PDB file of C-alpha atoms in Angstrom:
ATOM      1  CA  MET I1033       0.000   0.000   0.000  1.00  0.00           C
ATOM      2  CA  ASP I1034       3.011   2.321   0.176  1.00  0.00           C
ATOM      3  CA  GLN I1035       2.623   2.771  -3.583  1.00  0.00           C
ATOM      4  CA  VAL I1036      -0.983   4.012  -3.355  1.00  0.00           C
ATOM      5  CA  LYS I1037      -1.322   7.737  -3.897  1.00  0.00           C
ATOM      6  CA  ILE I1038      -4.260  10.142  -3.862  1.00  0.00           C
ATOM      7  CA  LEU I1039      -4.466  12.575  -6.778  1.00  0.00           C
ATOM      8  CA  ASN I1040      -4.967  16.040  -5.290  1.00  0.00           C
ATOM      9  CA  GLY I1041      -7.664  17.505  -7.502  1.00  0.00           C
ATOM     10  CA  GLY I1042      -9.346  14.228  -8.391  1.00  0.00           C
ATOM     11  CA  THR I1043     -11.065  13.855 -11.744  1.00  0.00           C
ATOM     12  CA  LEU I1044     -10.501  17.487 -12.739  1.00  0.00           C
ATOM     13  CA  GLU I1045      -6.767  17.155 -12.221  1.00  0.00           C
ATOM     14  CA  TRP I1046      -6.730  13.837 -14.104  1.00  0.00           C
ATOM     15  CA  THR I1047      -8.250  15.486 -17.190  1.00  0.00           C
ATOM     16  CA  VAL I1048      -5.205  17.748 -17.528  1.00  0.00           C
ATOM     17  CA  PHE I1049      -3.304  14.756 -18.917  1.00  0.00           C
ATOM     18  CA  ASN I1050      -5.987  12.254 -19.919  1.00  0.00           C
ATOM     19  CA  GLU I1051      -9.378  12.406 -21.568  1.00  0.00           C
ATOM     20  CA  LEU I1052     -12.299  10.871 -19.755  1.00  0.00           C
ATOM     21  CA  SER I1053     -14.451   8.289 -21.487  1.00  0.00           C
ATOM     22  CA  LYS I1054     -17.661   6.445 -20.684  1.00  0.00           C
ATOM     23  CA  GLU I1055     -16.399   3.393 -22.537  1.00  0.00           C
ATOM     24  CA  PRO I1056     -14.778   0.601 -20.523  1.00  0.00           C
ATOM     25  CA  ALA I1057     -11.007   0.572 -20.747  1.00  0.00           C
ATOM     26  CA  GLU I1058      -9.243  -2.435 -22.172  1.00  0.00           C
ATOM     27  CA  PRO I1059      -6.686  -3.707 -19.670  1.00  0.00           C
ATOM     28  CA  ARG I1060      -3.168  -3.948 -21.053  1.00  0.00           C
ATOM     29  CA  GLU I1061      -2.246  -6.956 -18.955  1.00  0.00           C
ATOM     30  CA  PRO I1062      -3.617  -8.534 -15.785  1.00  0.00           C
ATOM     31  CA  GLY I1063      -2.604  -6.852 -12.557  1.00  0.00           C
ATOM     32  CA  THR I1064      -0.808  -8.478  -9.667  1.00  0.00           C
ATOM     33  CA  VAL I1065      -2.349  -6.685  -6.716  1.00  0.00           C
ATOM     34  CA  THR I1066      -3.445  -8.876  -3.823  1.00  0.00           C
ATOM     35  CA  LEU I1067      -5.551  -7.096  -1.242  1.00  0.00           C
ATOM     36  CA  LYS I1068      -5.412  -8.013   2.421  1.00  0.00           C
ATOM     37  CA  ASP I1069      -8.509  -8.233   4.582  1.00  0.00           C
ATOM     38  CA  ALA I1070      -9.765  -4.863   5.786  1.00  0.00           C
ATOM     39  CA  ASN I1071      -8.229  -3.673   9.040  1.00  0.00           C
ATOM     40  CA  PRO I1072     -11.038  -3.929  11.630  1.00  0.00           C
ATOM     41  CA  ASP I1073      -9.472  -1.060  13.618  1.00  0.00           C
ATOM     42  CA  LEU I1074     -10.468   1.337  10.817  1.00  0.00           C
ATOM     43  CA  PHE I1075     -14.199   0.626  11.018  1.00  0.00           C
ATOM     44  CA  VAL I1076     -16.953   0.795  13.584  1.00  0.00           C
ATOM     45  CA  GLU I1077     -20.362  -0.865  13.410  1.00  0.00           C
ATOM     46  CA  TRP I1078     -23.666   0.771  14.301  1.00  0.00           C
ATOM     47  CA  THR I1079     -23.796  -1.100  17.608  1.00  0.00           C
ATOM     48  CA  ALA I1080     -20.598   0.601  18.797  1.00  0.00           C
ATOM     49  CA  VAL I1081     -21.872   3.992  17.593  1.00  0.00           C
ATOM     50  CA  TYR I1082     -25.098   3.443  19.521  1.00  0.00           C
ATOM     51  CA  ASP I1083     -23.297   2.209  22.645  1.00  0.00           C
ATOM     52  CA  ASP I1084     -20.479   4.783  22.725  1.00  0.00           C
ATOM     53  CA  ILE I1085     -22.340   7.874  21.499  1.00  0.00           C
ATOM     54  CA  VAL I1086     -26.098   7.522  21.991  1.00  0.00           C
ATOM     55  CA  SER I1087     -26.283   5.336  25.080  1.00  0.00           C
ATOM     56  CA  ARG I1088     -23.180   6.109  27.166  1.00  0.00           C
ATOM     57  CA  GLN I1089     -22.181   9.465  25.639  1.00  0.00           C
ATOM     58  CA  ASP I1090     -18.546   8.442  26.130  1.00  0.00           C
ATOM     59  CA  PRO I1091     -16.485  11.669  26.427  1.00  0.00           C
ATOM     60  CA  GLY I1092     -13.517   9.917  24.804  1.00  0.00           C
ATOM     61  CA  VAL I1093     -15.366   9.381  21.518  1.00  0.00           C
ATOM     62  CA  ILE I1094     -16.630  11.987  19.057  1.00  0.00           C
ATOM     63  CA  LEU I1095     -19.058  11.209  16.250  1.00  0.00           C
ATOM     64  CA  LEU I1096     -18.470  13.353  13.153  1.00  0.00           C
ATOM     65  CA  ASP I1097     -21.162  13.796  10.487  1.00  0.00           C
ATOM     66  CA  THR I1098     -19.450  15.058   7.321  1.00  0.00           C
ATOM     67  CA  ARG I1099     -22.582  15.621   5.213  1.00  0.00           C
ATOM     68  CA  PRO I1100     -23.852  19.045   4.127  1.00  0.00           C
ATOM     69  CA  ASN I1101     -25.473  20.971   6.978  1.00  0.00           C
ATOM     70  CA  ASP I1102     -28.956  20.883   5.417  1.00  0.00           C
ATOM     71  CA  MET I1103     -28.816  17.071   5.483  1.00  0.00           C
ATOM     72  CA  TYR I1104     -27.474  17.084   9.063  1.00  0.00           C
ATOM     73  CA  THR I1105     -30.358  19.274  10.241  1.00  0.00           C
ATOM     74  CA  GLY I1106     -32.959  17.223   8.380  1.00  0.00           C
ATOM     75  CA  GLU I1107     -34.012  20.139   6.196  1.00  0.00           C
ATOM     76  CA  VAL I1108     -33.046  18.042   3.145  1.00  0.00           C
ATOM     77  CA  ILE I1109     -33.634  14.291   2.943  1.00  0.00           C
ATOM     78  CA  ARG I1110     -31.758  12.382   0.239  1.00  0.00           C
ATOM     79  CA  HIS I1111     -31.403   8.650  -0.285  1.00  0.00           C
ATOM     80  CA  SER I1112     -32.894   7.723   3.089  1.00  0.00           C
ATOM     81  CA  ILE I1113     -36.256   7.467   4.807  1.00  0.00           C
ATOM     82  CA  MET I1114     -35.419   9.889   7.604  1.00  0.00           C
ATOM     83  CA  GLY I1115     -33.665  13.226   7.759  1.00  0.00           C
ATOM     84  CA  GLY I1116     -31.461  14.562  10.514  1.00  0.00           C
ATOM     85  CA  HIS I1117     -28.435  13.101  12.246  1.00  0.00           C
ATOM     86  CA  ILE I1118     -27.334  10.512  14.769  1.00  0.00           C
ATOM     87  CA  PRO I1119     -27.828  11.826  18.325  1.00  0.00           C
ATOM     88  CA  GLY I1120     -24.591  13.273  19.658  1.00  0.00           C
ATOM     89  CA  SER I1121     -22.903  13.826  16.295  1.00  0.00           C
ATOM     90  CA  VAL I1122     -21.232  17.099  15.355  1.00  0.00           C
ATOM     91  CA  ASN I1123     -21.322  18.410  11.789  1.00  0.00           C
ATOM     92  CA  ILE I1124     -18.208  19.411   9.867  1.00  0.00           C
ATOM     93  CA  VAL I1125     -18.569  19.273   6.078  1.00  0.00           C
ATOM     94  CA  SER I1126     -15.429  17.570   4.788  1.00  0.00           C
ATOM     95  CA  LEU I1127     -15.872  18.999   1.285  1.00  0.00           C
ATOM     96  CA  GLU I1128     -15.221  22.464   2.762  1.00  0.00           C
ATOM     97  CA  GLY I1129     -11.619  21.266   3.022  1.00  0.00           C
ATOM     98  CA  THR I1130     -11.392  21.287  -0.773  1.00  0.00           C
ATOM     99  CA  ASP I1131     -11.606  24.013  -3.397  1.00  0.00           C
ATOM    100  CA  GLY I1132     -14.992  23.663  -5.092  1.00  0.00           C
ATOM    101  CA  GLN I1133     -13.634  24.609  -8.509  1.00  0.00           C
ATOM    102  CA  SER I1134     -10.434  22.569  -8.667  1.00  0.00           C
ATOM    103  CA  GLY I1135     -11.182  19.771  -6.190  1.00  0.00           C
ATOM    104  CA  LYS I1136      -7.768  20.314  -4.587  1.00  0.00           C
ATOM    105  CA  TRP I1137      -7.253  20.253  -0.852  1.00  0.00           C
ATOM    106  CA  ARG I1138      -7.088  23.586   0.906  1.00  0.00           C
ATOM    107  CA  ASP I1139      -3.872  24.442   2.738  1.00  0.00           C
ATOM    108  CA  ASP I1140      -3.055  22.927   6.124  1.00  0.00           C
ATOM    109  CA  ALA I1141      -4.008  26.070   8.052  1.00  0.00           C
ATOM    110  CA  THR I1142      -7.485  25.995   6.499  1.00  0.00           C
ATOM    111  CA  LEU I1143      -7.867  22.292   7.268  1.00  0.00           C
ATOM    112  CA  GLU I1144      -6.715  22.876  10.867  1.00  0.00           C
ATOM    113  CA  ALA I1145      -9.305  25.639  11.228  1.00  0.00           C
ATOM    114  CA  LEU I1146     -12.044  23.430   9.721  1.00  0.00           C
ATOM    115  CA  TYR I1147     -11.433  20.669  12.280  1.00  0.00           C
ATOM    116  CA  ALA I1148     -10.360  22.938  15.174  1.00  0.00           C
ATOM    117  CA  GLU I1149     -13.237  21.846  17.445  1.00  0.00           C
ATOM    118  CA  LEU I1150     -12.097  18.213  17.376  1.00  0.00           C
ATOM    119  CA  PRO I1151      -9.469  17.270  19.965  1.00  0.00           C
ATOM    120  CA  LYS I1152      -6.697  15.136  18.488  1.00  0.00           C
ATOM    121  CA  ASP I1153      -6.507  12.920  21.589  1.00  0.00           C
ATOM    122  CA  LYS I1154     -10.070  11.571  21.213  1.00  0.00           C
ATOM    123  CA  ARG I1155     -11.330   8.642  19.144  1.00  0.00           C
ATOM    124  CA  ILE I1156     -13.253   9.972  16.134  1.00  0.00           C
ATOM    125  CA  TYR I1157     -16.038   8.003  14.449  1.00  0.00           C
ATOM    126  CA  VAL I1158     -16.816   9.464  11.019  1.00  0.00           C
ATOM    127  CA  TYR I1159     -19.879   9.024   8.849  1.00  0.00           C
ATOM    128  CA  CYS I1160     -21.619  10.460   5.824  1.00  0.00           C
ATOM    129  CA  HIS I1161     -24.239   8.928   3.587  1.00  0.00           C
ATOM    130  CA  ASP I1162     -22.360   6.566   1.318  1.00  0.00           C
ATOM    131  CA  GLY I1163     -18.649   6.797   2.078  1.00  0.00           C
ATOM    132  CA  PHE I1164     -17.199   9.555  -0.114  1.00  0.00           C
ATOM    133  CA  ARG I1165     -17.268  12.421   2.402  1.00  0.00           C
ATOM    134  CA  MET I1166     -16.212  10.263   5.346  1.00  0.00           C
ATOM    135  CA  ALA I1167     -13.265   8.867   3.362  1.00  0.00           C
ATOM    136  CA  LEU I1168     -12.233  12.440   2.558  1.00  0.00           C
ATOM    137  CA  ALA I1169     -12.551  13.414   6.241  1.00  0.00           C
ATOM    138  CA  TYR I1170     -10.550  10.339   7.244  1.00  0.00           C
ATOM    139  CA  MET I1171      -7.678  11.351   4.969  1.00  0.00           C
ATOM    140  CA  GLN I1172      -7.848  14.991   6.101  1.00  0.00           C
ATOM    141  CA  LEU I1173      -7.876  14.063   9.794  1.00  0.00           C
ATOM    142  CA  LYS I1174      -5.011  11.577   9.447  1.00  0.00           C
ATOM    143  CA  HIS I1175      -3.035  14.205   7.490  1.00  0.00           C
ATOM    144  CA  LEU I1176      -3.590  16.628  10.393  1.00  0.00           C
ATOM    145  CA  GLY I1177      -2.247  14.129  12.928  1.00  0.00           C
ATOM    146  CA  PHE I1178      -5.401  12.585  14.392  1.00  0.00           C
ATOM    147  CA  LYS I1179      -4.414   9.114  15.595  1.00  0.00           C
ATOM    148  CA  ASP I1180      -7.665   7.176  16.163  1.00  0.00           C
ATOM    149  CA  VAL I1181     -10.111   7.766  13.312  1.00  0.00           C
ATOM    150  CA  ARG I1182     -12.676   5.114  12.369  1.00  0.00           C
ATOM    151  CA  LEU I1183     -15.343   4.930   9.676  1.00  0.00           C
ATOM    152  CA  TYR I1184     -18.936   3.986  10.500  1.00  0.00           C
ATOM    153  CA  ASN I1185     -19.557   0.920   8.335  1.00  0.00           C
ATOM    154  CA  GLY I1186     -22.955   1.788   6.874  1.00  0.00           C
ATOM    155  CA  GLY I1187     -23.183   5.489   7.661  1.00  0.00           C
ATOM    156  CA  TRP I1188     -26.384   7.435   7.196  1.00  0.00           C
ATOM    157  CA  SER I1189     -27.549   5.080   4.429  1.00  0.00           C
ATOM    158  CA  HIS I1190     -27.864   2.480   7.216  1.00  0.00           C
ATOM    159  CA  TRP I1191     -28.912   4.639  10.196  1.00  0.00           C
ATOM    160  CA  GLY I1192     -31.285   6.907   8.258  1.00  0.00           C
ATOM    161  CA  ASN I1193     -33.106   3.929   6.749  1.00  0.00           C
ATOM    162  CA  SER I1194     -33.533   2.014  10.000  1.00  0.00           C
ATOM    163  CA  LEU I1195     -36.800   2.993  11.625  1.00  0.00           C
ATOM    164  CA  THR I1196     -35.675   1.664  15.001  1.00  0.00           C
ATOM    165  CA  LEU I1197     -32.643   3.929  15.475  1.00  0.00           C
ATOM    166  CA  PRO I1198     -33.048   7.403  17.007  1.00  0.00           C
ATOM    167  CA  VAL I1199     -32.607  10.559  14.934  1.00  0.00           C
ATOM    168  CA  VAL I1200     -32.201  14.223  15.864  1.00  0.00           C
ATOM    169  CA  GLU I1201     -33.352  17.062  13.619  1.00  0.00           C
ATOM    170  CA  GLY I1202     -31.889  20.561  13.837  1.00  0.00           C
ATOM    171  CA  ASP I1203     -28.469  22.076  14.485  1.00  0.00           C
ATOM    172  CA  GLU I1204     -27.881  20.711  17.982  1.00  0.00           C
ATOM    173  CA  PRO I1205     -26.080  17.375  18.422  1.00  0.00           C
ATOM    174  CA  LEU I1206     -28.533  16.399  21.176  1.00  0.00           C
ATOM    175  CA  GLY I1207     -31.672  18.339  20.268  1.00  0.00           C
ATOM    176  CA  GLY I1208     -35.303  17.235  20.339  1.00  0.00           C
ATOM    177  CA  ASP I1209     -35.958  14.259  22.633  1.00  0.00           C
ATOM    178  CA  PHE I1210     -32.249  14.194  23.526  1.00  0.00           C
ATOM    179  CA  ALA I1211     -32.046  17.798  24.762  1.00  0.00           C
ATOM    180  CA  LEU I1212     -31.089  17.955  28.414  1.00  0.00           C
TER     181      LEU I1212
END
């Protein structure tokens, strides 16, 4: 994996040197990559999110919702039955750490400011809807020196479609029935 790189600028940057096509590419020769099993320390299941955040409100764990704020508040519902967020989650939009025109990462000072409310000594559980924004946040947080960052395996596409899991609407992490 030491040969895996992330192209800063994504698809837009790629088009500087290569044209994009909707046609499948013909492989030149078979690859030789063998993937290992996923590292279980990088993921967290909904049961741990519920136990650590909703039930116990463990002060050593922070739940980060990286979706747009209007999805976090429940004002906009996309690709799920319910709108809102997981009780106890804070909202930082990971895409704000990139330039909207070029897709490139913003400078380190801007990224530090974006994630300033998160203490680096806490365990961070990250989620979005389908994985893109939480993967971006994971890379940004690791780049900034956060040690224990884990991805919620399922994210909002799981939680927001499960009618038995609690949801909070509005700007407050513990609003509604969870307000103290």
